[in-house]
Amino acid sequence: MKEKILRIENLEAGYGELKVLKGINIEARKGDLVAIIGPNGSGKSTMIKSIFGLVKPTKGQILFKGKKITGKRPDEIVHYGITYVPQGRLVFSTMTVEENLEMGAFILKDKSIVKERMEEVYKFFPELKEKRNQRATFLSGGQQQMLSIGRALMLKPEMILLDEPSLGLAPMAMQDIFRKIKTINKQGTTVILVEQNAHLALAICNKAYVIETGRIALKGGKDIAKKQKVKDLYLGH
Amino acid sequence: MPLINQLLANGLIAGAIYALMASSFSLIFNIVKFMDFSPGAIYVLAAFAAFFFNIVLGLNFFVALILSLIIVSLAAIVINKSVYKPIRERKGSNFILLLASFGVFLIVTGIILLLFGAQVKTFGLPIEKGYDIFGALITKTQILLIVTSLVLFFFLQLFMKTTKLGKSMRAVADNREIASTLGINVEKTITITFVIAAILAGVAGILVGIEQNIEHSMGFIVVIKGITASIVGGVGNVPAALLGGFLIGIVENLGILFLPSGYKDAIAFLILIIFLLFRPQGIFGVKTREEVSG
Ligand SMILES: Nc1ncnc2c1ncn2[C@@H]1O[C@H](COP(=O)(O)OP(=O)(O)OP(=O)(O)O)[C@@H](O)[C@H]1O
Ligand SMILES: [Mg+2]
């Protein structure tokens, strides 16, 4: 068994009076591609944001490679080798593609490494290279998602958190992005993939959790897709 | 056509000041998303600080200039940390922030009134002979004023486009939360933005001080004109603030051809109202985008 890279224990979090997460336990080992599926408003984004310090947990803890990261600020968390692809393709729309990627490498001091990484991202997403000097506003949805993921690859993270990368994309673009996510994972990066699109997510993961109203309703391997409940609720047959 | 040329020249001189103020407002608006009145206070504070060091203490003008800019930078840091940051952390609305900044404006100019009194003060520079340029008389100080404004503006653009700090300021302005996840210290970046905005407004105040004279109440009208200029250009669009500034300066001066000169200040208000009604996104129309995240 590979080393445990992420452990979330009894995590509770919310927004003011609103309790969203009511005791979540999740585990990932190095090299895992963990899918977390669940319906609208079940707390998927809240969970990912808690890992990154964007939402302050009220209870429980989060360990990354055995180190407690609960309560740290986002600009500290990134130094651990974790990066985040937010829901909704939140690229910097007023900046160019190239500047967006540069910002992804903000914590790197060495400019030559930044250049090198940028070329690697361009090799991985050739479409971005063609648009390197365009403002991110002018990209298609699929390209913005590539940019958002590319920005998170600039640090060569050990673990990448993806929040609904399929959201709002055309079927073709969706397939493309999921192939890329699988490739990123194969190259050794642990992936935590939050999705409403259970079909796609379960097809590429090796471990899955179903989250419902802030609790883990089911967990298992890829074969979780065969469970009747998952079929009924998420796979539509 | 010497009258028109003279009015145009006056418009450029006024416009240079409005452009500096408009960039100050726009920089701050971009990063904290509210119309902050404090650059108006910084403008007055800088002028009086320079007066104090240069005239009262008799220090060399450039020493006085540097000391004044240090003082306004510190003032901006204190204003942001002690007033705006607590409101931000309590998730106060932009309206509350705007009102708080108006309070800051009144307090700072009130303190200046207490310290220096209400009478008009001058730097007492010798009266200059103007150069005749296309029939318009322009003094050396006025040329210095326009050139300084343009040069500062140019370096501001260069800074925002090419330096890592400038880019991180733009990233925080674009999406604070995402910027933080990339390792950018958002609070530090906001502080730096306030300092740069204070230097722009401070230079404007000092330039006006040496070109004309200073009084504690000089800030209000420049707040209105600066904000109008930034709205006319397109709120938060820093390059457009330059054009907005010169546009207001020129239009209000040319207006004297048609209206009694007492209406000069009213023209800026009129432009402000027209733009707010019919083109709130300004000439260069970038609509401000709400930050949404899932
Ligand atoms: N910033 C916020 N302030 C207050 N409530 C919020 C905030 N963000 C989310 N919520 C609420 O928290 C609950 C969980 O939201 P969350 O975004 O985590 O769900 P999700 O599983 O990611 O849903 P989706 O699939 O729609 O993205 C919802 O009821 C939502 O309305
Ligand atoms: Mg979500």
Coordinates of C-alpha atoms and ligand atoms in Angstrom, one line a residue:
Chain A
M1 CA 0.0 0.0 0.0
K2 CA 1.2 3.4 -0.9
E3 CA 1.6 6.2 1.7
K4 CA -1.5 8.1 2.8
I5 CA -1.4 11.5 1.2
L6 CA -4.7 13.0 2.4
R7 CA -6.8 12.3 5.4
I8 CA -9.9 14.2 6.3
E9 CA -11.3 13.3 9.7
N10 CA -14.8 14.2 11.0
L11 CA -14.8 17.4 9.0
E12 CA -17.5 19.9 9.8
A13 CA -17.8 23.2 8.1
G14 CA -20.4 25.7 6.9
Y15 CA -21.2 29.4 6.3
G16 CA -22.2 31.2 9.5
E17 CA -25.4 29.6 10.8
L18 CA -25.6 27.2 7.8
K19 CA -24.0 23.8 8.6
V20 CA -22.9 22.2 5.3
L21 CA -20.5 19.4 6.1
K22 CA -21.6 17.3 9.0
G23 CA -18.7 15.0 9.7
I24 CA -16.8 13.9 6.6
N25 CA -14.1 11.2 6.4
I26 CA -12.1 10.9 3.3
E27 CA -8.7 9.2 2.6
A28 CA -6.4 9.2 -0.4
R29 CA -3.2 7.4 -1.1
K30 CA -0.4 8.6 -3.2
G31 CA -1.3 8.3 -6.9
D32 CA -5.0 7.9 -6.3
L33 CA -7.6 9.4 -8.4
V34 CA -10.5 9.9 -6.0
A35 CA -13.9 10.8 -7.4
I36 CA -16.3 12.6 -5.1
I37 CA -19.8 12.7 -6.5
G38 CA -23.0 14.1 -5.2
P39 CA -25.9 16.2 -6.1
N40 CA -26.3 20.0 -6.3
G41 CA -25.7 21.7 -3.0
S42 CA -24.5 18.6 -1.2
G43 CA -21.3 20.3 0.0
K44 CA -18.7 19.1 -2.6
S45 CA -17.3 22.6 -3.2
T46 CA -17.4 23.3 0.5
M47 CA -15.3 20.2 1.2
I48 CA -12.7 21.1 -1.4
K49 CA -12.6 24.7 -0.2
S50 CA -12.0 23.5 3.4
I51 CA -9.0 21.5 2.2
F52 CA -7.6 24.7 0.7
G53 CA -8.4 26.9 3.6
L54 CA -11.0 28.9 1.8
V55 CA -13.6 27.8 4.2
K56 CA -12.7 27.5 7.9
P57 CA -13.7 24.1 9.3
T58 CA -15.6 24.2 12.6
K59 CA -14.6 20.7 13.7
G60 CA -12.4 17.9 12.6
Q61 CA -9.0 17.9 10.9
I62 CA -7.3 17.6 7.6
L63 CA -3.9 16.0 7.3
F64 CA -1.6 16.2 4.2
K65 CA 1.2 13.6 4.3
G66 CA 0.6 13.4 8.1
K67 CA 0.9 17.1 8.6
K68 CA -2.1 19.0 9.9
I69 CA -3.2 21.7 7.4
T70 CA -6.5 22.6 9.1
G71 CA -6.9 26.3 9.6
K72 CA -4.0 27.4 7.4
R73 CA -4.4 30.2 4.9
P74 CA -4.7 29.4 1.2
D75 CA -1.5 31.1 0.4
E76 CA 0.2 28.8 2.9
I77 CA -1.4 25.6 1.7
V78 CA -0.1 26.0 -1.8
H79 CA 3.4 25.7 -0.5
Y80 CA 2.7 22.1 0.6
G81 CA 2.4 21.0 -3.0
I82 CA -1.4 21.2 -3.4
T83 CA -3.1 23.2 -6.1
Y84 CA -6.7 23.9 -6.8
V85 CA -8.9 24.2 -9.9
P86 CA -12.0 26.1 -8.9
Q87 CA -15.5 25.4 -10.0
G88 CA -16.7 27.6 -12.8
R89 CA -13.4 28.0 -14.8
L90 CA -12.3 31.0 -12.7
V91 CA -9.4 32.1 -14.8
F92 CA -8.2 35.7 -14.5
S93 CA -10.3 37.1 -17.3
T94 CA -8.5 40.4 -17.6
M95 CA -5.1 38.8 -18.0
T96 CA -3.6 37.0 -20.9
V97 CA -3.2 33.2 -21.1
E98 CA 0.5 33.5 -20.5
E99 CA 0.0 35.8 -17.5
N100 CA -2.5 33.3 -16.1
L101 CA 0.0 30.6 -16.2
E102 CA 2.7 32.8 -14.7
M103 CA 0.4 33.5 -11.8
G104 CA 0.1 29.7 -11.3
A105 CA 3.8 29.8 -10.6
F106 CA 3.7 32.8 -8.4
I107 CA 5.5 31.1 -5.5
L108 CA 8.5 30.0 -7.8
K109 CA 11.4 32.4 -7.7
D110 CA 13.4 31.0 -10.6
K111 CA 12.1 32.6 -13.9
S112 CA 13.8 29.9 -16.1
I113 CA 11.9 27.2 -14.3
V114 CA 8.7 29.1 -14.8
K115 CA 9.4 29.3 -18.6
E116 CA 10.2 25.6 -18.7
R117 CA 6.9 24.7 -16.9
M118 CA 5.0 26.9 -19.2
E119 CA 6.4 25.1 -22.2
E120 CA 5.3 21.8 -20.6
V121 CA 1.8 23.1 -20.1
Y122 CA 1.7 24.3 -23.7
K123 CA 2.8 20.9 -24.8
F124 CA 0.1 19.3 -22.8
F125 CA -2.5 21.8 -24.0
P126 CA -1.3 22.9 -27.5
E127 CA -4.5 25.0 -28.0
L128 CA -3.3 27.3 -25.2
K129 CA -0.1 28.0 -26.9
E130 CA -1.8 29.4 -30.0
K131 CA -3.8 31.8 -27.7
R132 CA -0.9 32.7 -25.4
N133 CA -1.2 36.4 -25.8
Q134 CA -5.0 36.6 -25.8
R135 CA -6.9 37.7 -22.8
A136 CA -8.6 34.7 -21.1
T137 CA -12.0 36.2 -21.6
F138 CA -11.8 35.4 -25.3
L139 CA -11.2 31.7 -24.8
S140 CA -13.9 29.1 -25.3
G141 CA -15.3 27.3 -22.3
G142 CA -13.1 24.2 -22.9
Q143 CA -10.0 26.4 -23.4
Q144 CA -10.7 28.2 -20.2
Q145 CA -10.9 25.0 -18.3
M146 CA -7.6 23.9 -19.9
L147 CA -6.1 27.2 -18.7
S148 CA -7.5 26.7 -15.2
I149 CA -6.0 23.3 -15.1
G150 CA -2.8 24.4 -16.7
R151 CA -2.4 27.1 -14.1
A152 CA -2.7 24.5 -11.4
L153 CA 0.0 22.3 -13.1
M154 CA 2.6 25.0 -13.1
L155 CA 3.8 24.0 -9.7
K156 CA 4.0 20.3 -10.5
P157 CA 1.8 19.6 -7.5
E158 CA 1.7 16.4 -5.5
M159 CA -2.0 16.7 -5.2
I160 CA -4.5 18.6 -7.4
L161 CA -8.0 19.4 -6.4
L162 CA -10.5 19.7 -9.2
D163 CA -14.0 21.1 -8.6
E164 CA -16.4 20.1 -11.4
P165 CA -14.2 20.4 -14.4
S166 CA -17.0 19.2 -16.7
L167 CA -19.4 21.9 -15.7
G168 CA -20.8 23.8 -18.6
L169 CA -18.6 22.1 -21.2
A170 CA -19.7 20.6 -24.5
P171 CA -19.6 16.8 -24.6
M172 CA -16.4 16.7 -26.8
A173 CA -14.6 19.2 -24.6
M174 CA -15.7 17.3 -21.5
Q175 CA -14.2 14.0 -22.9
D176 CA -11.0 15.9 -23.7
I177 CA -10.6 17.3 -20.3
F178 CA -11.2 14.0 -18.6
R179 CA -8.6 12.3 -20.7
K180 CA -6.2 14.9 -19.6
I181 CA -7.1 14.5 -16.0
K182 CA -6.4 10.8 -16.3
T183 CA -3.0 11.5 -17.9
I184 CA -2.1 13.9 -15.1
N185 CA -2.9 11.2 -12.6
K186 CA -0.9 8.6 -14.5
Q187 CA 2.1 10.8 -14.4
G188 CA 2.0 10.5 -10.6
T189 CA -0.2 13.4 -9.3
T190 CA -2.8 12.5 -6.8
V191 CA -6.2 13.8 -8.0
I192 CA -9.2 14.7 -6.0
L193 CA -12.0 15.1 -8.5
V194 CA -15.3 16.5 -7.4
E195 CA -18.1 15.9 -10.0
Q196 CA -21.8 16.0 -10.6
N197 CA -21.2 14.0 -13.8
A198 CA -20.9 10.6 -12.1
H199 CA -20.5 8.7 -15.4
L200 CA -17.3 10.5 -16.4
A201 CA -15.8 10.6 -12.9
L202 CA -16.4 7.0 -12.1
A203 CA -15.0 5.9 -15.4
I204 CA -11.5 7.3 -14.6
C205 CA -11.3 7.0 -10.8
N206 CA -9.9 4.2 -8.7
K207 CA -11.7 5.2 -5.5
A208 CA -15.0 7.0 -5.1
Y209 CA -17.1 8.7 -2.4
V210 CA -20.7 9.7 -2.7
I211 CA -21.6 12.8 -0.7
E212 CA -25.2 13.6 0.3
T213 CA -26.3 16.6 2.4
G214 CA -22.9 16.9 3.9
R215 CA -22.3 13.3 4.8
I216 CA -20.5 10.4 3.1
A217 CA -23.4 8.2 1.9
L218 CA -21.3 5.6 0.2
K219 CA -17.7 4.8 -0.5
G220 CA -15.8 2.2 -2.5
G221 CA -13.8 1.5 -5.6
K222 CA -14.6 2.1 -9.2
D223 CA -17.2 -0.7 -8.9
I224 CA -19.3 1.6 -6.8
A225 CA -21.0 2.4 -10.1
K226 CA -22.5 -1.1 -10.0
K227 CA -24.3 -0.4 -6.8
Q228 CA -28.1 -0.1 -7.4
K229 CA -28.3 3.1 -5.3
V230 CA -25.7 4.8 -7.4
K231 CA -27.2 3.6 -10.6
D232 CA -30.6 4.9 -9.6
L233 CA -29.5 8.2 -8.3
Y234 CA -26.6 9.3 -10.4
L235 CA -26.3 7.2 -13.5
G236 CA -29.9 7.4 -14.6
H237 CA -30.6 3.8 -15.4
Chain B
M1 CA -7.6 81.5 -31.6
P2 CA -5.5 82.3 -28.5
L3 CA -8.4 82.1 -26.1
I4 CA -9.3 78.6 -27.1
N5 CA -5.6 77.6 -26.9
Q6 CA -5.3 79.1 -23.5
L7 CA -8.4 77.2 -22.4
L8 CA -7.1 74.0 -23.8
A9 CA -3.8 74.5 -22.0
N10 CA -5.7 75.1 -18.8
G11 CA -7.7 72.0 -19.5
L12 CA -4.5 69.9 -19.9
I13 CA -3.1 71.3 -16.6
A14 CA -6.3 70.5 -14.7
G15 CA -6.6 67.2 -16.5
A16 CA -3.2 66.1 -15.5
I17 CA -4.3 66.4 -11.8
Y18 CA -7.6 64.7 -12.4
A19 CA -5.9 61.9 -14.3
L20 CA -3.6 61.2 -11.3
M21 CA -6.5 61.3 -8.9
A22 CA -8.6 59.1 -11.2
S23 CA -5.8 56.5 -11.4
S24 CA -5.6 56.6 -7.6
F25 CA -9.4 56.0 -7.3
S26 CA -9.4 53.3 -10.0
L27 CA -6.5 51.3 -8.5
I28 CA -8.2 51.2 -5.2
F29 CA -11.6 50.5 -6.7
N30 CA -10.2 47.6 -8.7
I31 CA -8.8 45.9 -5.7
V32 CA -11.4 46.6 -3.0
K33 CA -14.4 47.2 -5.2
F34 CA -15.7 50.4 -3.6
M35 CA -15.3 54.1 -4.3
D36 CA -12.9 55.2 -1.7
F37 CA -12.8 58.9 -0.8
S38 CA -9.6 58.7 1.1
P39 CA -7.3 59.7 -1.9
G40 CA -9.0 63.1 -1.5
A41 CA -7.7 63.3 2.0
I42 CA -4.3 62.0 1.0
Y43 CA -4.2 64.7 -1.6
V44 CA -4.7 67.4 1.0
L45 CA -2.4 65.7 3.5
A46 CA 0.4 65.5 1.0
A47 CA 0.1 69.2 0.1
F48 CA 0.2 70.3 3.8
A49 CA 3.0 67.9 4.7
A50 CA 5.1 69.3 1.8
F51 CA 4.2 72.8 3.0
F52 CA 5.2 72.0 6.5
F53 CA 8.6 70.5 5.7
N54 CA 9.4 72.9 2.9
I55 CA 8.1 76.2 4.2
V56 CA 7.6 75.8 8.0
L57 CA 10.8 73.7 8.6
G58 CA 12.7 75.2 5.6
L59 CA 13.8 71.8 4.3
N60 CA 14.9 71.4 0.7
F61 CA 11.9 70.9 -1.6
F62 CA 12.9 67.4 -2.7
V63 CA 13.5 66.3 0.8
A64 CA 10.1 67.7 1.7
L65 CA 8.6 65.8 -1.2
I66 CA 10.0 62.5 -0.2
L67 CA 9.1 62.9 3.4
S68 CA 5.5 63.9 2.4
L69 CA 5.2 60.8 0.2
I70 CA 6.4 58.6 3.1
I71 CA 3.8 60.2 5.4
V72 CA 0.9 59.7 3.0
S73 CA 2.0 56.1 2.4
L74 CA 1.9 55.5 6.1
A75 CA -1.4 57.2 6.4
A76 CA -2.8 55.0 3.6
I77 CA -1.6 51.9 5.4
V78 CA -3.1 53.0 8.7
I79 CA -6.4 53.9 7.0
N80 CA -6.6 50.6 5.2
K81 CA -5.6 48.5 8.3
S82 CA -7.6 50.3 10.9
V83 CA -10.7 51.2 9.1
Y84 CA -11.3 49.2 5.9
K85 CA -9.8 45.9 6.9
P86 CA -12.0 45.4 9.9
I87 CA -15.0 46.2 7.8
R88 CA -13.9 43.8 5.1
E89 CA -13.4 41.0 7.7
R90 CA -16.9 41.6 9.0
K91 CA -18.2 41.4 5.5
G92 CA -19.4 44.9 5.5
S93 CA -21.1 46.1 2.3
N94 CA -19.4 48.4 -0.2
F95 CA -21.8 51.1 0.8
I96 CA -20.6 50.9 4.4
L97 CA -17.0 51.1 3.1
L98 CA -17.9 54.1 1.0
L99 CA -19.4 55.9 4.0
A100 CA -16.4 54.9 6.2
S101 CA -14.1 56.4 3.6
F102 CA -16.1 59.6 3.6
G103 CA -15.6 59.6 7.4
V104 CA -11.9 59.2 6.9
F105 CA -11.9 62.1 4.5
L106 CA -13.7 64.4 7.0
I107 CA -11.4 63.3 9.9
V108 CA -8.2 63.8 8.0
T109 CA -9.1 67.2 6.6
G110 CA -10.6 68.2 10.0
I111 CA -7.2 67.4 11.7
I112 CA -5.4 69.5 9.0
L113 CA -7.8 72.3 9.7
L114 CA -7.1 72.1 13.5
L115 CA -3.3 72.0 12.9
F116 CA -3.0 74.6 10.2
G117 CA -6.0 76.8 10.4
A118 CA -8.4 77.8 7.6
Q119 CA -6.5 80.5 5.8
V120 CA -5.0 79.8 2.3
K121 CA -1.3 79.1 2.2
T122 CA 1.2 79.3 -0.6
F123 CA 4.6 77.9 -1.2
G124 CA 5.6 81.4 -2.0
L125 CA 7.4 80.6 -5.2
P126 CA 8.3 83.7 -7.3
I127 CA 5.7 84.6 -10.0
E128 CA 6.9 82.9 -13.2
K129 CA 6.7 84.3 -16.6
G130 CA 4.8 82.0 -18.9
Y131 CA 6.1 80.6 -22.1
D132 CA 4.0 81.4 -25.2
I133 CA 3.0 78.1 -26.8
F134 CA 0.5 78.6 -29.7
G135 CA -0.8 81.7 -28.0
A136 CA -1.3 80.0 -24.7
L137 CA 0.7 81.2 -21.7
I138 CA 2.1 78.2 -19.7
T139 CA 4.6 78.4 -16.8
K140 CA 7.5 76.1 -16.2
T141 CA 5.7 74.7 -13.1
Q142 CA 2.6 73.9 -15.2
I143 CA 4.7 72.1 -17.8
L144 CA 6.4 70.2 -15.0
L145 CA 3.0 69.3 -13.7
I146 CA 1.8 67.8 -17.0
V147 CA 5.0 66.0 -17.6
T148 CA 5.1 64.5 -14.1
S149 CA 1.6 63.2 -14.4
L150 CA 2.3 61.6 -17.8
V151 CA 5.6 60.1 -16.6
L152 CA 4.1 58.7 -13.5
F153 CA 1.2 57.3 -15.5
F154 CA 3.6 55.6 -17.9
F155 CA 5.6 54.0 -15.1
L156 CA 2.4 52.9 -13.4
Q157 CA 1.3 51.1 -16.6
L158 CA 4.7 49.5 -17.1
F159 CA 4.7 48.4 -13.5
M160 CA 1.3 46.8 -13.7
K161 CA 2.1 45.1 -17.0
T162 CA 5.6 43.8 -16.5
T163 CA 6.4 43.3 -12.8
K164 CA 5.4 40.3 -10.7
L165 CA 4.0 42.7 -8.0
G166 CA 2.0 44.5 -10.6
K167 CA 0.6 41.3 -12.0
S168 CA -0.3 40.0 -8.6
M169 CA -2.2 43.3 -8.0
R170 CA -4.1 42.6 -11.1
A171 CA -4.8 39.0 -10.1
V172 CA -6.1 40.1 -6.7
A173 CA -8.3 42.7 -8.4
D174 CA -9.6 40.0 -10.8
N175 CA -10.4 37.4 -8.2
R176 CA -9.1 37.7 -4.7
E177 CA -9.9 34.1 -3.6
I178 CA -8.2 32.5 -6.6
A179 CA -5.2 34.7 -6.2
S180 CA -4.8 33.5 -2.6
T181 CA -4.8 29.9 -3.7
L182 CA -1.8 30.6 -5.9
G183 CA 0.2 31.8 -3.0
I184 CA -0.5 35.5 -3.2
N185 CA -0.8 37.2 0.1
V186 CA -4.0 39.2 -0.5
E187 CA -3.8 41.6 2.4
K188 CA -0.2 42.5 1.6
T189 CA -1.2 43.1 -2.0
I190 CA -4.1 45.4 -1.0
T191 CA -1.7 47.3 1.3
I192 CA 0.8 47.9 -1.5
T193 CA -2.0 49.0 -3.8
F194 CA -3.1 51.6 -1.2
V195 CA 0.4 52.9 -1.0
I196 CA 0.8 53.3 -4.7
A197 CA -2.6 55.0 -4.9
A198 CA -1.5 57.3 -2.1
I199 CA 1.7 58.2 -3.9
L200 CA -0.3 59.2 -7.0
A201 CA -2.8 61.3 -5.1
G202 CA 0.0 62.7 -2.9
V203 CA 2.0 63.9 -6.0
A204 CA -1.2 65.5 -7.4
G205 CA -1.7 67.4 -4.1
I206 CA 1.8 68.6 -4.0
L207 CA 1.8 69.7 -7.6
V208 CA -1.4 71.6 -7.1
G209 CA 0.1 73.1 -4.0
I210 CA 3.2 74.6 -5.7
E211 CA 1.2 75.6 -8.8
Q212 CA -1.6 77.3 -7.0
N213 CA -2.0 77.4 -3.2
I214 CA -3.3 75.1 -0.5
E215 CA -6.2 75.1 1.9
H216 CA -7.7 72.4 4.1
S217 CA -10.9 72.3 1.9
M218 CA -9.1 71.7 -1.4
G219 CA -9.9 68.0 -1.4
F220 CA -13.6 67.7 -1.9
I221 CA -13.8 69.1 -5.4
V222 CA -10.9 67.0 -6.6
V223 CA -12.6 63.9 -5.2
I224 CA -15.6 64.7 -7.4
K225 CA -13.6 65.4 -10.5
G226 CA -11.3 62.4 -10.0
I227 CA -14.2 60.1 -9.4
T228 CA -16.0 61.6 -12.4
A229 CA -12.8 61.1 -14.5
S230 CA -12.5 57.5 -13.5
I231 CA -16.2 56.8 -14.2
V232 CA -16.0 58.6 -17.6
G233 CA -13.0 56.4 -18.5
G234 CA -14.6 53.3 -17.2
V235 CA -14.5 52.5 -13.4
G236 CA -11.5 50.4 -12.5
N237 CA -9.9 50.8 -15.9
V238 CA -6.6 52.5 -15.0
P239 CA -5.4 53.4 -18.5
A240 CA -8.8 55.0 -19.3
A241 CA -8.5 57.1 -16.1
L242 CA -5.9 59.1 -17.9
L243 CA -8.2 59.9 -20.8
G244 CA -11.1 60.5 -18.4
G245 CA -9.0 63.0 -16.5
F246 CA -7.9 65.0 -19.5
L247 CA -11.4 64.9 -20.9
I248 CA -12.9 66.4 -17.8
G249 CA -10.2 69.0 -17.5
I250 CA -10.6 70.1 -21.1
V251 CA -14.4 70.1 -21.2
E252 CA -14.8 72.1 -18.1
N253 CA -12.3 74.7 -19.3
L254 CA -13.8 74.9 -22.8
G255 CA -17.2 75.2 -21.1
I256 CA -16.2 78.7 -20.1
L257 CA -16.7 79.7 -23.7
F258 CA -20.4 79.1 -23.3
L259 CA -21.1 79.5 -19.6
P260 CA -20.1 81.9 -16.9
S261 CA -16.9 80.7 -15.4
G262 CA -18.6 80.2 -12.0
Y263 CA -20.2 77.1 -13.6
K264 CA -16.9 75.4 -14.2
D265 CA -17.2 73.0 -11.3
A266 CA -20.9 72.3 -12.2
I267 CA -19.8 70.9 -15.6
A268 CA -18.0 68.0 -14.0
F269 CA -21.1 67.2 -11.9
L270 CA -23.2 67.4 -15.1
I271 CA -20.8 65.0 -16.9
L272 CA -20.9 62.7 -13.9
I273 CA -24.7 62.6 -13.8
I274 CA -25.0 62.1 -17.6
F275 CA -22.5 59.2 -17.5
L276 CA -24.2 57.6 -14.4
L277 CA -27.5 57.7 -16.2
F278 CA -26.6 56.7 -19.7
R279 CA -23.2 55.1 -19.7
P280 CA -22.3 53.9 -16.2
Q281 CA -19.6 51.6 -17.5
G282 CA -17.8 54.6 -19.0
I283 CA -16.4 55.2 -22.5
F284 CA -14.3 52.1 -22.5
G285 CA -17.1 50.0 -21.1
V286 CA -15.8 47.1 -19.2
K287 CA -18.7 46.1 -17.0
T288 CA -17.5 45.2 -13.6
R289 CA -17.9 41.5 -13.1
E290 CA -19.3 40.1 -9.9
E291 CA -17.0 37.6 -8.3
V292 CA -18.8 34.3 -8.4
S293 CA -17.5 31.0 -7.3
G294 CA -19.2 27.7 -6.6
Ligands
LIG1 N1 -20.4 31.4 0.2 C1 -21.5 30.8 0.7 N2 -22.3 31.4 1.6 C2 -23.4 30.8 2.1 N3 -23.8 29.6 1.7 C3 -23.1 29.0 0.8 C4 -21.9 29.5 0.2 N4 -21.4 28.6 -0.7 C5 -22.3 27.6 -0.7 N5 -23.3 27.8 0.2 C6 -24.4 26.8 0.5 O1 -23.8 25.6 1.0 C7 -24.4 24.5 0.5 C8 -23.4 23.6 -0.2 O2 -22.8 24.3 -1.3 P1 -21.6 23.7 -2.1 O3 -21.2 24.8 -3.1 O4 -20.6 23.1 -1.3 O5 -22.4 22.5 -2.9 P2 -21.9 21.6 -4.1 O6 -22.0 20.2 -3.7 O7 -20.6 22.1 -4.6 O8 -23.0 22.0 -5.2 P3 -22.8 22.2 -6.8 O9 -22.8 20.9 -7.4 O10 -24.0 23.0 -7.2 O11 -21.5 23.0 -7.0 C9 -25.5 25.0 -0.5 O12 -26.7 25.0 0.2 C10 -25.1 26.4 -0.8 O13 -26.2 27.2 -1.0
MG2 MG -19.8 22.9 -6.2

